[in-house]
Every structure is written in C-alpha cells, then in structure tokens.
Amino acid sequence: MRFRAKIVDLACLNHFSRVTNTIAKLAKTCTLRLTVSKLYFILSDKVANGGVSMWCELSQGNFFDEFQIEGVAAEHNEIYLELVPENLSRALKTAQSAKAVKIKLTNKHCPCLRVAVELPSLSSSSRIVTHDIPVGVIPRRLWNDFREPSVPDFDVSVYLPLLKTMKSVVERMKNLSNSIVIEANLSGEMNLKIETDLVSVTTHFKDLGNPPWASEDGCQSSAQGRDLERMAEARIDIKKLQQLLAGQQVNPTKALCNIVSKRIVHFILLHEDVSLQYFIPALA
Amino acid sequence: MKCVITGSNVKVLGRAVHSLSRIGDELYLEPTESGLSLRAVNSSRSAFAAFLFAPLFFQLYEAGGRQPDRELLRCKVLMKSFLGIFRSLPSLEKTVGKCLILLKPRASRLVVQLHCKYGVTKTHNLAFQECERLQAVFDTQSCASSLCAPARVLAEAVVHFPQTLAEVTLGAGPGGKISLRNYVEDEAEPTKTMVTELWLAKEEFQTVAVAPGSRITFCLKEFRGLLTFAEASNLPLTIHYDVPGRPVVFTLDDAVLEVHLVLATLSDPESGSQPPTANGVSHLPAPSDDFADDLESYMIAMETSAYEAGSGVPPSPTFPLHTPRPAESDPEEEEEEEEEGAVPGTPPHKKFRSLFFGSVLMPGGPGPAPTQEVLAEDSDGEY
C-alpha cells in the first residue's frame, strides 16, 4: 500500500488548504478515501456525530502535480484512512509560501500521513517542515460503511440564498435557540424559523429558484399535482447548520438543499472541482 | 530613581514590558549604576527574564537618590498596571514624545508620566512594594552549546507550531542541521498526536557551536514573548544551552540594551526505561526524500489478525507499542523547586525542573546568595 502526492502550484495548494479547512470545521474525525482519480472526505452517519453525514469529493488532477497510489490490492486500488482533518489543515496552514508540498503515507512507528513542506530560505538548502499526522488504516471489510449516500426522496429541492447572508442570519439565531426550522417550497421560497418561549423569529427568502432534477419514474414527485406553495420543513440542530455555513470560505458555484419533511435536510455545495454533500437529520 | 526616555525608545520600552508580561505577574524594577533593569519571573520559577537598559538608552538617568550614600531602591509593581500604561504600542509610537519614570519612596509611588502630543500629559501613580533582588543563577560560559541566529529566522520557524503548543524540543542533528519539534508528553497517546518537525540548515545561523546530538525541551510561550521583541528590534538572538535539565539562556545584545531570558528545560527520563515512541528519538534523522515505506507487511498483518472491527489502530507487529511506565505515578504536570546544589537523586518523573533561584536574603547585597535557599517551597503532598 503506497501513496505519494505532490503539490507545486501555490494556487492549487491554497485551494486544497481551503478544502481541508472546511472539512476540519465539519468533522472532528473523518475518513479519507484515496482512489486513482479522486479523493473523498467522508463522514458516515453515526450517533456520535449527531447523525450528520458528509461526502466531499475532489478530482485529484485539479490539485496535485503528482499523485501515485497503490491500493490494498490490484482490484481494490483504493486506500481508506481515518484521520483528524484539523491536523491536515494545520499542516497546510503555514505552507502558504511553499516551494512544494509532498504528502506520503508512511509507517515509521504507526501509520502516518507525512506532509513535508519545502519552504524557501536564504541559505542554499531549503527549510523543511514535516508534519506526521497519525492515521488509522481502515481494512477492506469495513469499506462498505463508507459508500456514497444516495440522494433522498425529497419533498422539495431549492437553491440556497447567498451563503454569507444565510450565515449571518443563522449565527444570530443561534444565540436564541438550539434548533432551527428550515422550510421551503417549489415556488422558490424558503423560511428559516426559530421559536422559543420568549421570541420567535422568521427570515423569509424569495425567488430562490428550484433546481430541475431529472424525474425518475415514480421516484421524485413531479411538479404536476403538487401544491407549489406547500412547504416541506425540518427542524434541525442549529449548530450543525452554522458549522456548515461557517466552514464555507468561498462562494460555491451552486448551492442547494433537498428537504425531506420532518426527516432530513440534504445540502449540496458545488464548486468547480469540489463537491460537498452534507446531511443533517431532523430532530425528533 | 529618575529617568527620562524619549522618541522611539519609548516604544522599545513598551515592547519590553509586553515581553515581560508573558512571563510573570509582577514587574521588578532595579536601578543600578549600569542602567535600569526590568525583570520578571513566573510563578513556578521556571522562567526568568531581565531587560537591562544602559544609561545611554535614556535622555536622563539617575539611579539613586540625591544622597550619594543612599542605597538604590528596588521595587516591584503589578505587571497588569505597568502594562496598562504601555498597552497600545501603535499609539505609543504616534502620540508619546517623552516618558518619565520616577520612584518616590516617601510617597510610596512609582510615577510614570507620558508626555504626549498636543500638550497632553498622562500621569500614572503606581503602588509599589520594596523587594529583594531577583536574580536567576545562570552562567552562559558554562553552557556546552550555543547558537546565534537572526530573530526573524527563529520567528519564521516557530510559526509552524500551534499557538497552544506548550513545549518544543530544539536539537542538533546530523550535518549541522538544527531541528525544532513539538514535544509530546508520555501521557499523551503517541499514535494520536501530530508531530511537527522543522529543520534549519547551519547556514541560516550566524554561529553554531553545538554538541552533536544534543537537544533540550523548553516552554514555547515564554520564548515567543522574547522572539516578538527580538524580531521588532531586529537583533540576533543567541541561545546557550547545556544538558537537559540545565536551564537554557536566550540573550539579545545591543549597545544600550541587554536582554536575558532563562527557561528551565525538561530533564531526560532515565534511559532504558522507556520504549521508543514516536517522539523519543535517540538520533534525529535528517529528512530525506525516501521515507520508510513498508506499509505492505503491516497491511497483511492487519487483514489476517483477528481483532475487533473498530477505528483504533491495532498494535503494529513491527514496532513495540508504547506502554506506560509503571513508575509513572505523577499525572500532574507540576514544576518542582530544585535547590541548586541538590544531589542528582531527583525523582525519575519527567517534569520541568525549576531554575536557579534564590532571591538574595540580605537586602542590598549584590550578587547571588551563597546558599541557594528557596524561600517558598512547593508542598510535596500535591502529587
């Protein structure tokens, strides 16, 4: 099992660094899945996470100048690692002016992802900083736990408002309540509501637009026969929503959410070369 | 004591106070014939800093009272109060033209007066306490190793370590390279903690005279305070160190300023009682392009072993697992007083040894006391 990768381009490094920062805000521990063409940051929905799950997918070619992987076996050319994403984002944080960053899977005393940053220096030899991030190697028989989640059978799918606006609204609401209700309808309207003994606050968004999903037979309810004004709603943990919004450092190309009434909210944030899906279950 | 500081030196004084505030809660002022010394020590007596401003630093410097036979007054003030006067460095630079410091023993007040722009004068009257001389015992001449580098190099090195990191290990590696690595305590899981290591080439230093293979571990927080000062003053920083357990001394030298920071270092655990861990390296390998890459055998072992499914890392068949030492009964990180002259039969637990100290028992006596008697001992029952 081998893995080595190298980033030389500063813009790619910054981009990758931003991705790891986002993931670090969403999960304390997560699974990193490496394949020949892609990297995935996965959080599967365990009770310990509060039921949230995450699937983040990157095309390695958009970030790395070199990327070599030798998986567990020829027909399973993949590697699954468990790690603390905060370590990875910290290692990359001070590499902003690096000449090169190399990442390699090693096993000196325990399996580690070694991030070696080559920094410019006044002397002839570069300064080298190495960060040994301890990882857990996940054996093949557990790989089924980390399959890509399917898009749920949602009631409403709606584009999100400007994330910056949504973030500042949710941040203020967080001070008043532990849970927030997201509701939206097929007319492009969305409301964020909190209700406590003392106060209830609702923020209304209009003209958001509803993304067109290819209708599969019988799977998604088609627009005809559905009340366009009817709201699908779910009450979710406000902190989880705030973490998702706070972690976004760049505006996504597309941001939408699918609501299954009273069950789950499925967020999809798409950038040019990164896609992030985040599931927040509804509170009982 | 009376002294006047003008111009950009006011900001230098302010920065010095900021640096000292990272050390202790009280600021000791000691006027001497060779200048005004500002000192601080931390509560566990494992860090000491002294800034000596020569008479030339001041526009006016009068160490003693009017009577020539009057002894020089030493006092200490609350760090918080003194720092408050110099809190905003940018505004010091912009608005303060002159600073007057006056010790009024009869009024029991230390007066700090800032003469600012537009005719504004701010006068601060601080209560002070007379005190004995605060002096750490150290001798840079007896240190086996020393390094000198521009402060900027060290500041750039330290930035790779998190702000919360407590201790860092400085080591002399092969090829004259100097390494900095975060220190991972024994109690922490070695397989769970990220280890960061930085290598600096010999050429980055102005002088390198180190014992090969030597290394010391000290507290980063207090060092960062001095580093900020050194970087701002653009002065090279010299590090003197000896064997683990002996204090490390950082010095800055200038025509009008002499700075010393003395920190306790971690003494080595008894060799042989500790299995190799991720952090306990006996040689520091210099980084090379080919990392040890033998994950194959590890994976085969993992697939065939009959352990429970889980997220934990199973014990590696190739490397021994770190097992806690049975002798390790002291979980608290406590910094103990150690008397200078103490027989090296100190407890085997790996804790910081305090430095140096002794205050001089006889007031007015110059130089260190002949017996290093500790004035306030830690109570032993706290382990």
XYZ file of C-alpha atoms in Angstrom:
667
model
C 0.000 0.000 0.000
C 1.628 3.181 -1.131
C 0.574 6.740 -1.536
C 2.543 9.762 -2.520
C 1.411 13.078 -3.881
C 2.940 16.440 -4.570
C 1.623 19.950 -5.000
C 3.871 22.572 -6.528
C 1.431 25.209 -7.673
C 0.598 27.737 -4.962
C -2.938 28.353 -6.192
C -3.690 24.625 -6.031
C -2.155 24.482 -2.593
C -4.334 27.333 -1.382
C -7.379 25.700 -2.860
C -6.632 22.363 -1.239
C -5.891 24.132 2.016
C -9.309 25.798 1.875
C -10.991 22.454 1.336
C -9.256 20.942 4.346
C -10.216 23.983 6.413
C -13.866 23.455 5.507
C -13.726 19.763 6.336
C -11.953 20.487 9.616
C -14.849 22.711 10.647
C -17.369 19.990 9.897
C -15.868 16.918 11.435
C -13.504 16.126 14.237
C -12.557 12.807 12.714
C -13.379 11.609 9.249
C -12.423 9.094 6.617
C -10.148 9.970 3.727
C -10.674 7.711 0.740
C -7.999 7.766 -1.930
C -8.510 6.377 -5.405
C -6.566 6.764 -8.616
C -8.596 9.731 -9.758
C -10.292 11.152 -6.700
C -10.049 11.990 -3.038
C -13.034 11.775 -0.744
C -13.600 13.101 2.749
C -16.341 11.013 4.265
C -18.227 11.172 7.492
C -20.706 8.377 7.926
C -23.793 8.941 9.998
C -23.063 7.609 13.421
C -24.799 8.528 16.609
C -21.566 10.056 17.817
C -21.763 12.674 15.068
C -25.315 13.533 15.936
C -26.459 11.680 12.872
C -24.912 14.060 10.363
C -23.014 12.681 7.434
C -20.778 14.218 4.857
C -19.470 13.318 1.434
C -16.859 15.536 -0.134
C -15.353 14.637 -3.479
C -12.324 16.150 -5.224
C -10.675 15.300 -8.514
C -7.023 14.813 -7.685
C -5.894 16.109 -11.037
C -7.146 19.571 -10.194
C -4.917 19.858 -7.160
C -1.894 17.606 -7.352
C 1.011 17.703 -9.752
C 1.951 14.161 -8.843
C -0.361 11.542 -7.462
C 0.596 7.901 -7.134
C -1.448 5.353 -5.329
C -1.138 1.634 -4.850
C -4.149 0.385 -3.034
C -4.730 -2.607 -0.878
C -4.923 -4.974 -3.837
C -4.953 -4.738 -7.621
C -8.708 -4.987 -7.930
C -9.211 -2.688 -4.958
C -6.881 0.093 -5.852
C -8.038 2.342 -3.048
C -6.941 3.372 0.419
C -9.251 4.299 3.276
C -7.730 6.249 6.152
C -9.221 7.630 9.304
C -7.782 10.948 10.365
C -8.361 14.207 12.180
C -8.838 16.770 9.400
C -7.800 19.591 11.701
C -4.265 18.166 11.652
C -4.174 18.255 7.883
C -5.471 21.778 7.717
C -2.968 22.903 10.337
C -0.117 21.323 8.441
C -1.078 23.196 5.302
C -1.840 26.468 7.035
C 1.735 27.675 7.235
C 2.668 26.348 3.819
C 1.348 29.372 2.005
C 4.713 30.311 0.529
C 5.995 26.808 -0.004
C 8.079 25.697 -2.946
C 6.479 22.272 -2.791
C 4.317 20.150 -0.541
C 4.667 16.391 -0.542
C 2.251 14.031 1.117
C 3.181 10.451 1.729
C 1.776 7.524 3.615
C 4.399 6.127 5.954
C 4.632 3.709 8.799
C 7.613 4.526 10.973
C 6.124 3.848 14.392
C 2.495 3.923 13.402
C 0.732 4.724 10.166
C 1.045 8.399 9.388
C 0.367 10.766 6.602
C 3.574 12.696 6.369
C 3.189 16.198 4.986
C 6.561 17.656 4.054
C 6.648 21.332 3.226
C 9.642 22.744 1.449
C 9.988 26.407 2.255
C 12.259 28.992 0.700
C 15.180 30.115 2.820
C 18.127 32.405 2.469
C 20.607 29.560 2.560
C 21.243 27.159 -0.273
C 19.211 24.322 1.213
C 15.508 24.835 1.755
C 13.840 24.766 5.086
C 11.815 21.631 5.531
C 8.886 21.245 7.879
C 7.396 17.815 8.294
C 4.105 17.085 9.931
C 3.405 13.486 10.831
C -0.345 13.098 11.018
C -1.342 9.849 12.673
C -3.923 7.942 10.638
C -5.853 4.761 11.047
C -5.881 2.395 8.100
C -9.393 1.096 7.541
C -9.430 -2.534 6.426
C -11.247 -3.554 3.269
C -14.050 -5.379 5.023
C -15.237 -2.123 6.570
C -15.265 -0.190 3.317
C -18.994 -0.765 2.871
C -19.623 1.596 5.743
C -18.381 4.444 3.600
C -20.431 4.200 0.460
C -21.705 7.288 -1.256
C -25.057 8.244 0.224
C -27.925 8.308 -2.233
C -29.980 11.404 -2.781
C -33.003 11.018 -0.554
C -36.554 11.003 -1.846
C -37.046 14.664 -1.116
C -40.207 16.701 -0.974
C -38.676 19.982 -2.012
C -35.423 20.947 -3.640
C -34.462 24.596 -3.563
C -31.411 26.717 -4.260
C -29.922 28.297 -1.153
C -29.753 32.042 -0.670
C -26.369 33.774 -0.650
C -24.418 31.777 1.923
C -22.986 34.874 3.530
C -26.456 36.179 4.250
C -27.679 32.820 5.422
C -24.665 32.523 7.694
C -25.192 35.837 9.433
C -28.876 35.095 9.944
C -28.203 31.664 11.389
C -25.405 32.971 13.574
C -27.703 35.430 15.255
C -30.453 32.875 15.594
C -28.013 30.502 17.222
C -27.885 32.791 20.245
C -31.599 32.410 20.780
C -32.350 28.795 20.113
C -30.801 25.372 19.812
C -32.883 24.255 16.884
C -33.976 25.899 13.677
C -36.695 25.042 11.214
C -35.841 25.126 7.532
C -38.818 25.138 5.264
C -39.058 25.655 1.544
C -41.487 25.136 -1.305
C -41.425 24.570 -5.005
C -42.027 28.255 -5.682
C -38.514 29.191 -4.651
C -39.416 30.386 -1.187
C -37.509 29.473 1.944
C -38.009 30.380 5.579
C -35.668 29.986 8.489
C -37.578 29.954 11.757
C -36.766 29.753 15.415
C -39.242 29.717 18.228
C -38.632 29.963 21.934
C -40.791 30.832 24.929
C -39.892 34.452 24.628
C -39.474 35.111 20.981
C -39.952 33.698 17.541
C -38.017 34.923 14.552
C -38.520 34.073 10.913
C -36.393 35.129 7.995
C -38.028 34.869 4.573
C -36.193 34.325 1.320
C -37.916 34.597 -2.043
C -37.170 33.925 -5.694
C -34.514 31.407 -4.909
C -35.421 29.047 -7.704
C -35.836 25.315 -7.613
C -33.232 23.117 -9.261
C -34.537 20.877 -12.006
C -33.995 17.258 -11.112
C -34.348 14.679 -13.862
C -37.542 12.942 -12.899
C -37.100 9.217 -12.464
C -40.198 7.141 -12.780
C -42.063 7.275 -9.589
C -39.021 8.289 -7.603
C -39.380 12.034 -7.386
C -42.814 13.537 -7.222
C -43.298 15.520 -10.390
C -44.331 19.119 -10.277
C -47.846 18.481 -11.534
C -50.293 17.549 -8.872
C -48.081 19.049 -6.202
C -49.002 22.166 -4.411
C -46.244 24.584 -5.339
C -46.838 26.634 -2.250
C -46.718 23.795 0.221
C -43.737 23.950 2.496
C -41.604 20.994 3.321
C -39.955 21.547 6.648
C -37.490 20.012 9.026
C -36.276 21.072 12.460
C -32.556 20.616 12.740
C -29.749 21.353 15.184
C -28.793 24.956 14.566
C -25.166 24.405 15.468
C -24.719 21.861 12.700
C -26.154 24.278 10.168
C -23.981 27.074 11.473
C -20.872 24.875 11.214
C -21.679 24.074 7.613
C -22.145 27.709 6.710
C -19.161 28.944 8.721
C -16.889 26.464 7.013
C -17.509 27.837 3.559
C -14.646 30.081 2.657
C -15.502 30.612 -0.956
C -18.902 31.028 -2.547
C -19.928 27.825 -4.248
C -20.920 27.773 -7.891
C -24.138 26.051 -6.930
C -25.688 25.625 -3.511
C -28.947 23.832 -2.915
C -30.753 21.782 -0.371
C -33.217 18.932 -0.537
C -35.739 18.698 2.255
C -37.482 15.513 3.262
C -40.233 16.729 5.512
C -39.517 16.036 9.152
C -36.769 13.604 8.251
C -33.591 15.059 6.846
C -32.081 18.028 5.023
C -29.558 17.284 2.319
C -27.227 20.138 1.370
C -25.253 20.111 -1.853
C -22.489 22.669 -2.380
C -20.722 22.549 -5.711
C -17.502 24.276 -6.646
C -15.576 23.899 -9.862
C -13.542 20.957 -8.684
C -15.003 20.085 -5.308
C -18.433 18.863 -4.380
C -19.683 18.703 -0.827
C -22.817 16.947 0.383
C -23.920 17.334 3.958
C -26.870 15.604 5.605
C -28.463 16.953 8.743
C -31.199 14.778 10.233
C -34.326 16.321 11.640
C -34.650 16.467 15.394
C -37.229 14.258 16.972
C 15.437 56.886 40.774
C 14.568 59.138 37.935
C 14.817 58.538 34.247
C 13.540 60.039 31.033
C 13.021 58.170 27.789
C 12.335 59.964 24.551
C 11.382 59.274 20.987
C 11.355 55.792 19.580
C 12.880 54.357 22.739
C 9.514 54.728 24.422
C 8.155 52.104 22.101
C 11.156 49.864 22.804
C 10.406 50.137 26.490
C 6.774 49.333 25.777
C 7.726 46.248 23.816
C 9.999 45.123 26.603
C 7.132 45.389 29.057
C 4.917 43.357 26.727
C 7.607 40.711 26.540
C 7.969 40.615 30.315
C 4.218 40.371 30.741
C 4.338 36.962 29.071
C 6.492 35.776 31.935
C 5.070 36.885 35.239
C 2.504 38.930 37.086
C 4.900 41.299 38.746
C 7.435 43.625 37.226
C 10.622 44.152 39.206
C 12.451 47.443 38.714
C 16.037 47.614 39.750
C 18.023 50.750 39.092
C 21.740 50.103 39.060
C 24.778 52.088 38.119
C 24.930 50.244 34.817
C 21.357 51.015 33.973
C 17.737 50.223 34.762
C 16.878 46.571 34.936
C 13.332 45.334 34.447
C 12.751 41.736 35.464
C 10.043 39.164 35.797
C 9.748 35.604 36.955
C 6.888 33.162 36.602
C 5.030 31.622 39.488
C 6.659 28.232 39.173
C 10.093 29.826 38.994
C 10.848 28.136 35.720
C 11.146 31.267 33.621
C 13.043 34.470 34.268
C 13.600 37.483 32.058
C 15.684 40.595 32.554
C 15.942 43.662 30.372
C 18.871 45.937 31.230
C 18.671 49.392 29.710
C 22.029 51.170 29.802
C 22.190 54.831 30.847
C 22.695 55.776 27.203
C 19.213 54.492 26.421
C 17.796 57.356 28.444
C 17.826 61.060 27.885
C 18.330 61.344 31.601
C 19.204 58.622 34.058
C 19.678 58.985 37.778
C 19.881 55.652 39.505
C 19.983 56.681 43.096
C 18.615 59.260 45.408
C 20.127 62.628 45.952
C 22.316 61.481 48.777
C 25.283 59.608 47.418
C 25.287 57.089 50.252
C 21.649 56.200 49.872
C 21.153 52.677 48.747
C 19.458 52.037 45.429
C 15.821 51.201 45.783
C 14.434 48.027 44.295
C 10.751 47.631 43.868
C 8.105 45.601 42.193
C 4.762 46.611 40.750
C 1.795 44.741 39.381
C 2.528 43.781 35.797
C -1.031 44.470 34.816
C -0.811 48.063 35.965
C 2.505 48.759 34.317
C 1.494 47.023 31.110
C -1.671 49.081 31.015
C 0.390 52.219 30.576
C 2.151 50.774 27.540
C -0.679 48.641 26.274
C -1.151 50.127 22.833
C 2.168 50.140 21.039
C 0.912 51.928 17.931
C -0.468 54.791 19.976
C 2.758 54.982 21.970
C 4.594 55.467 18.742
C 2.197 58.033 17.405
C 1.454 60.187 20.377
C 4.058 59.834 23.105
C 7.122 62.033 22.857
C 8.620 61.542 26.251
C 8.254 59.186 29.176
C 9.351 59.976 32.698
C 9.735 57.328 35.362
C 10.179 58.480 38.896
C 10.424 56.496 42.086
C 9.052 58.429 45.041
C 9.855 56.371 48.075
C 8.409 58.826 50.527
C 5.098 58.923 48.727
C 5.296 55.171 48.086
C 4.523 55.751 44.499
C 6.142 54.895 41.223
C 5.281 57.671 38.845
C 5.155 57.061 35.121
C 4.406 60.161 33.163
C 3.770 60.170 29.439
C 4.158 63.457 27.620
C 2.003 63.249 24.553
C 1.120 65.316 21.536
C -0.944 68.446 21.822
C 0.309 69.152 25.303
C -1.430 66.191 26.897
C 0.322 64.649 29.902
C -0.760 61.341 31.348
C 0.479 60.622 34.824
C 0.196 57.178 36.334
C 0.871 56.639 40.005
C 1.534 53.033 40.801
C 1.846 51.496 44.190
C 4.995 49.539 44.596
C 6.495 47.119 47.037
C 10.081 47.148 48.033
C 11.652 43.856 47.349
C 14.803 41.893 47.287
C 16.934 41.441 44.293
C 15.508 38.985 41.819
C 18.326 37.145 40.208
C 18.429 33.882 38.401
C 21.579 31.874 38.669
C 22.957 31.013 35.313
C 26.226 31.109 33.519
C 26.330 31.211 29.760
C 30.034 30.423 29.780
C 29.411 27.007 31.230
C 26.902 26.061 28.552
C 28.145 23.406 26.192
C 26.232 24.585 23.150
C 25.318 27.888 21.644
C 23.547 29.130 18.547
C 23.063 32.572 17.163
C 20.514 33.453 14.528
C 18.603 36.475 13.315
C 15.373 36.648 15.269
C 13.424 36.523 12.043
C 14.667 33.015 11.233
C 13.538 31.725 14.600
C 10.234 33.560 14.386
C 9.570 32.002 10.991
C 10.430 28.615 12.435
C 8.151 28.901 15.418
C 5.145 29.908 13.334
C 4.652 26.315 12.202
C 3.770 25.247 15.696
C 0.301 25.893 17.071
C -0.189 28.768 19.485
C -1.353 26.350 22.110
C 1.738 24.191 21.988
C 3.350 24.113 25.366
C 6.782 22.697 24.833
C 9.200 22.430 21.968
C 12.401 20.451 21.583
C 15.436 22.038 19.993
C 18.040 19.610 18.754
C 21.315 19.385 16.920
C 21.024 16.951 14.069
C 23.354 15.426 11.527
C 25.013 17.654 9.002
C 24.887 20.566 11.367
C 21.176 20.952 10.899
C 19.151 22.271 13.786
C 15.700 20.889 14.439
C 12.673 22.118 16.256
C 9.996 19.634 17.103
C 6.885 19.760 19.188
C 7.202 17.883 22.397
C 4.670 15.156 23.016
C 4.227 14.122 26.602
C 4.461 10.490 27.539
C 0.954 10.522 28.844
C -0.460 11.617 25.523
C -1.160 8.871 23.030
C 1.799 8.827 20.684
C -0.315 7.339 17.954
C -2.828 10.124 18.167
C -0.710 13.240 18.312
C 0.582 15.030 15.278
C 4.307 15.574 15.323
C 5.703 18.609 13.573
C 9.388 18.942 12.915
C 11.287 21.750 11.288
C 14.847 21.608 10.058
C 17.059 24.642 9.701
C 20.346 24.489 7.840
C 23.531 25.555 9.560
C 23.882 28.432 7.100
C 20.775 30.113 8.451
C 22.573 30.744 11.719
C 25.270 33.264 12.393
C 27.099 30.903 14.689
C 26.560 27.280 15.511
C 28.620 25.703 18.265
C 26.581 22.797 19.445
C 27.320 19.441 20.953
C 26.262 16.927 18.304
C 23.113 15.047 19.145
C 22.242 17.436 21.933
C 18.706 18.506 22.499
C 16.641 20.381 25.057
C 12.948 20.881 25.638
C 11.549 24.151 26.884
C 8.349 26.129 27.099
C 7.354 27.871 23.921
C 5.060 30.512 25.374
C 7.709 32.476 27.188
C 10.100 32.125 24.303
C 7.579 33.561 21.874
C 7.361 36.688 24.001
C 11.063 37.313 23.647
C 11.014 36.409 19.984
C 8.438 39.093 19.257
C 10.648 41.653 20.930
C 13.759 40.453 19.137
C 12.090 40.485 15.753
C 10.842 44.016 16.233
C 14.266 45.216 17.322
C 15.980 43.327 14.530
C 18.550 41.900 16.896
C 20.196 38.499 16.551
C 19.228 36.027 19.227
C 21.761 33.815 20.948
C 20.758 30.546 22.563
C 23.010 28.946 25.155
C 22.171 25.513 26.392
C 23.699 22.581 28.123
C 22.402 19.153 29.109
C 18.671 18.534 29.539
C 17.592 19.779 32.936
C 20.008 22.688 32.936
C 18.408 25.989 32.019
C 18.527 27.393 28.518
C 19.533 31.034 28.223
C 18.429 33.295 25.393
C 20.263 36.588 25.028
C 19.939 39.720 22.956
C 22.721 42.253 22.909
C 22.814 45.803 21.795
C 24.784 48.908 22.598
C 22.180 50.156 25.016
C 20.218 47.036 25.848
C 20.946 43.614 27.227
C 18.221 41.009 27.460
C 18.318 37.622 29.121
C 15.591 35.014 29.159
C 16.283 31.925 31.212
C 13.989 28.937 30.917
C 14.002 25.622 32.674
C 14.358 22.614 30.451
C 12.941 19.171 30.734
C 15.383 16.721 32.176
C 15.771 13.415 30.404
C 13.919 10.376 31.618
C 16.117 7.555 32.784
C 17.401 5.947 29.640
C 16.268 2.436 29.001
C 13.092 2.663 30.989
C 11.129 3.915 28.062
C 10.396 2.044 24.844
C 10.872 4.052 21.675
C 7.897 6.203 20.890
C 7.155 8.470 18.020
C 8.754 11.314 19.860
C 11.516 9.700 21.835
C 14.156 9.520 19.170
C 17.677 8.721 20.062
C 19.037 10.045 16.797
C 17.282 12.699 14.833
C 17.210 11.528 11.245
C 17.575 14.334 8.773
C 14.743 14.408 6.262
C 15.429 12.646 3.012
C 13.329 12.023 0.004
C 12.747 8.366 0.657
C 10.505 7.814 3.625
C 10.263 4.367 5.150
C 7.541 2.834 3.125
C 6.762 -0.587 4.419
C 3.048 -0.472 4.771
C 2.681 -3.797 2.909
C 3.646 -6.076 5.732
C 1.615 -4.023 8.132
C -1.484 -4.320 5.995
C -1.080 -8.057 5.611
C -0.816 -8.388 9.339
C -3.908 -6.263 9.802
C -6.000 -8.241 7.369
C -5.170 -11.534 8.965
C -5.278 -10.571 12.610
C -8.460 -11.368 14.480
C -9.100 -8.083 16.184
C -12.426 -6.373 16.630
C -13.624 -4.045 13.932
C -13.071 -0.555 15.042
C -11.447 2.647 14.269
C -8.471 2.210 16.504
C -5.079 1.430 15.113
C -4.121 -2.107 16.065
C -0.722 -2.673 17.526
C 1.832 -2.781 14.805
C 3.605 -6.108 14.633
C 6.863 -4.486 13.702
C 7.197 -1.770 16.305
C 6.628 -2.088 20.017
C 3.626 -0.315 21.390
C 4.270 2.361 23.892
C 3.324 1.057 27.276
C 3.033 3.367 30.221
C 5.859 3.030 32.647
C 4.836 1.550 35.964
C 6.926 4.118 37.738
C 4.821 6.893 36.298
C 2.557 7.766 39.157
C 2.569 11.507 38.843
C -0.018 12.525 36.299
C 0.029 16.195 37.075
C 2.414 18.424 35.354
C 3.912 20.165 38.287
C 7.029 22.187 38.263
C 9.112 21.441 41.271
C 11.609 23.573 43.013
C 15.061 22.255 42.880
C 17.767 23.627 45.003
C 20.900 24.350 43.204
C 23.494 22.147 44.735
C 20.930 19.356 45.086
C 22.221 15.861 44.632
C 21.052 14.468 41.303
C 18.884 11.925 43.015
C 15.861 13.789 41.792
C 12.700 11.838 41.099
C 12.674 9.951 37.814
C 9.457 11.538 36.666
C 9.939 13.696 33.678
C 8.996 17.110 34.873
C 10.384 20.522 34.464
C 12.998 21.362 36.936
C 12.888 24.880 38.102
C 15.921 27.002 37.763
C 18.158 28.757 39.625
C 16.508 30.659 42.238
C 17.168 32.261 45.138
C 16.488 35.671 45.982
C 19.275 37.229 47.887
C 18.418 37.012 51.528
C 20.416 40.018 52.640
C 18.831 43.126 51.245
C 21.237 45.283 49.370
C 23.732 42.513 48.889
C 24.975 42.374 45.339
C 25.481 39.093 43.571
C 23.858 35.740 44.191
C 23.447 34.430 47.693
C 25.992 31.923 48.859
C 23.269 29.425 49.747
C 20.521 28.870 47.239
C 17.843 28.723 49.812
C 14.373 28.520 48.482
C 12.053 30.968 50.114
C 8.824 29.219 49.283
C 8.829 25.536 48.727
C 6.168 23.616 46.879
C 4.197 21.402 49.163
C 5.193 17.834 48.479
C 1.810 16.330 49.165
C 0.358 17.571 45.924
C 1.449 14.713 43.675
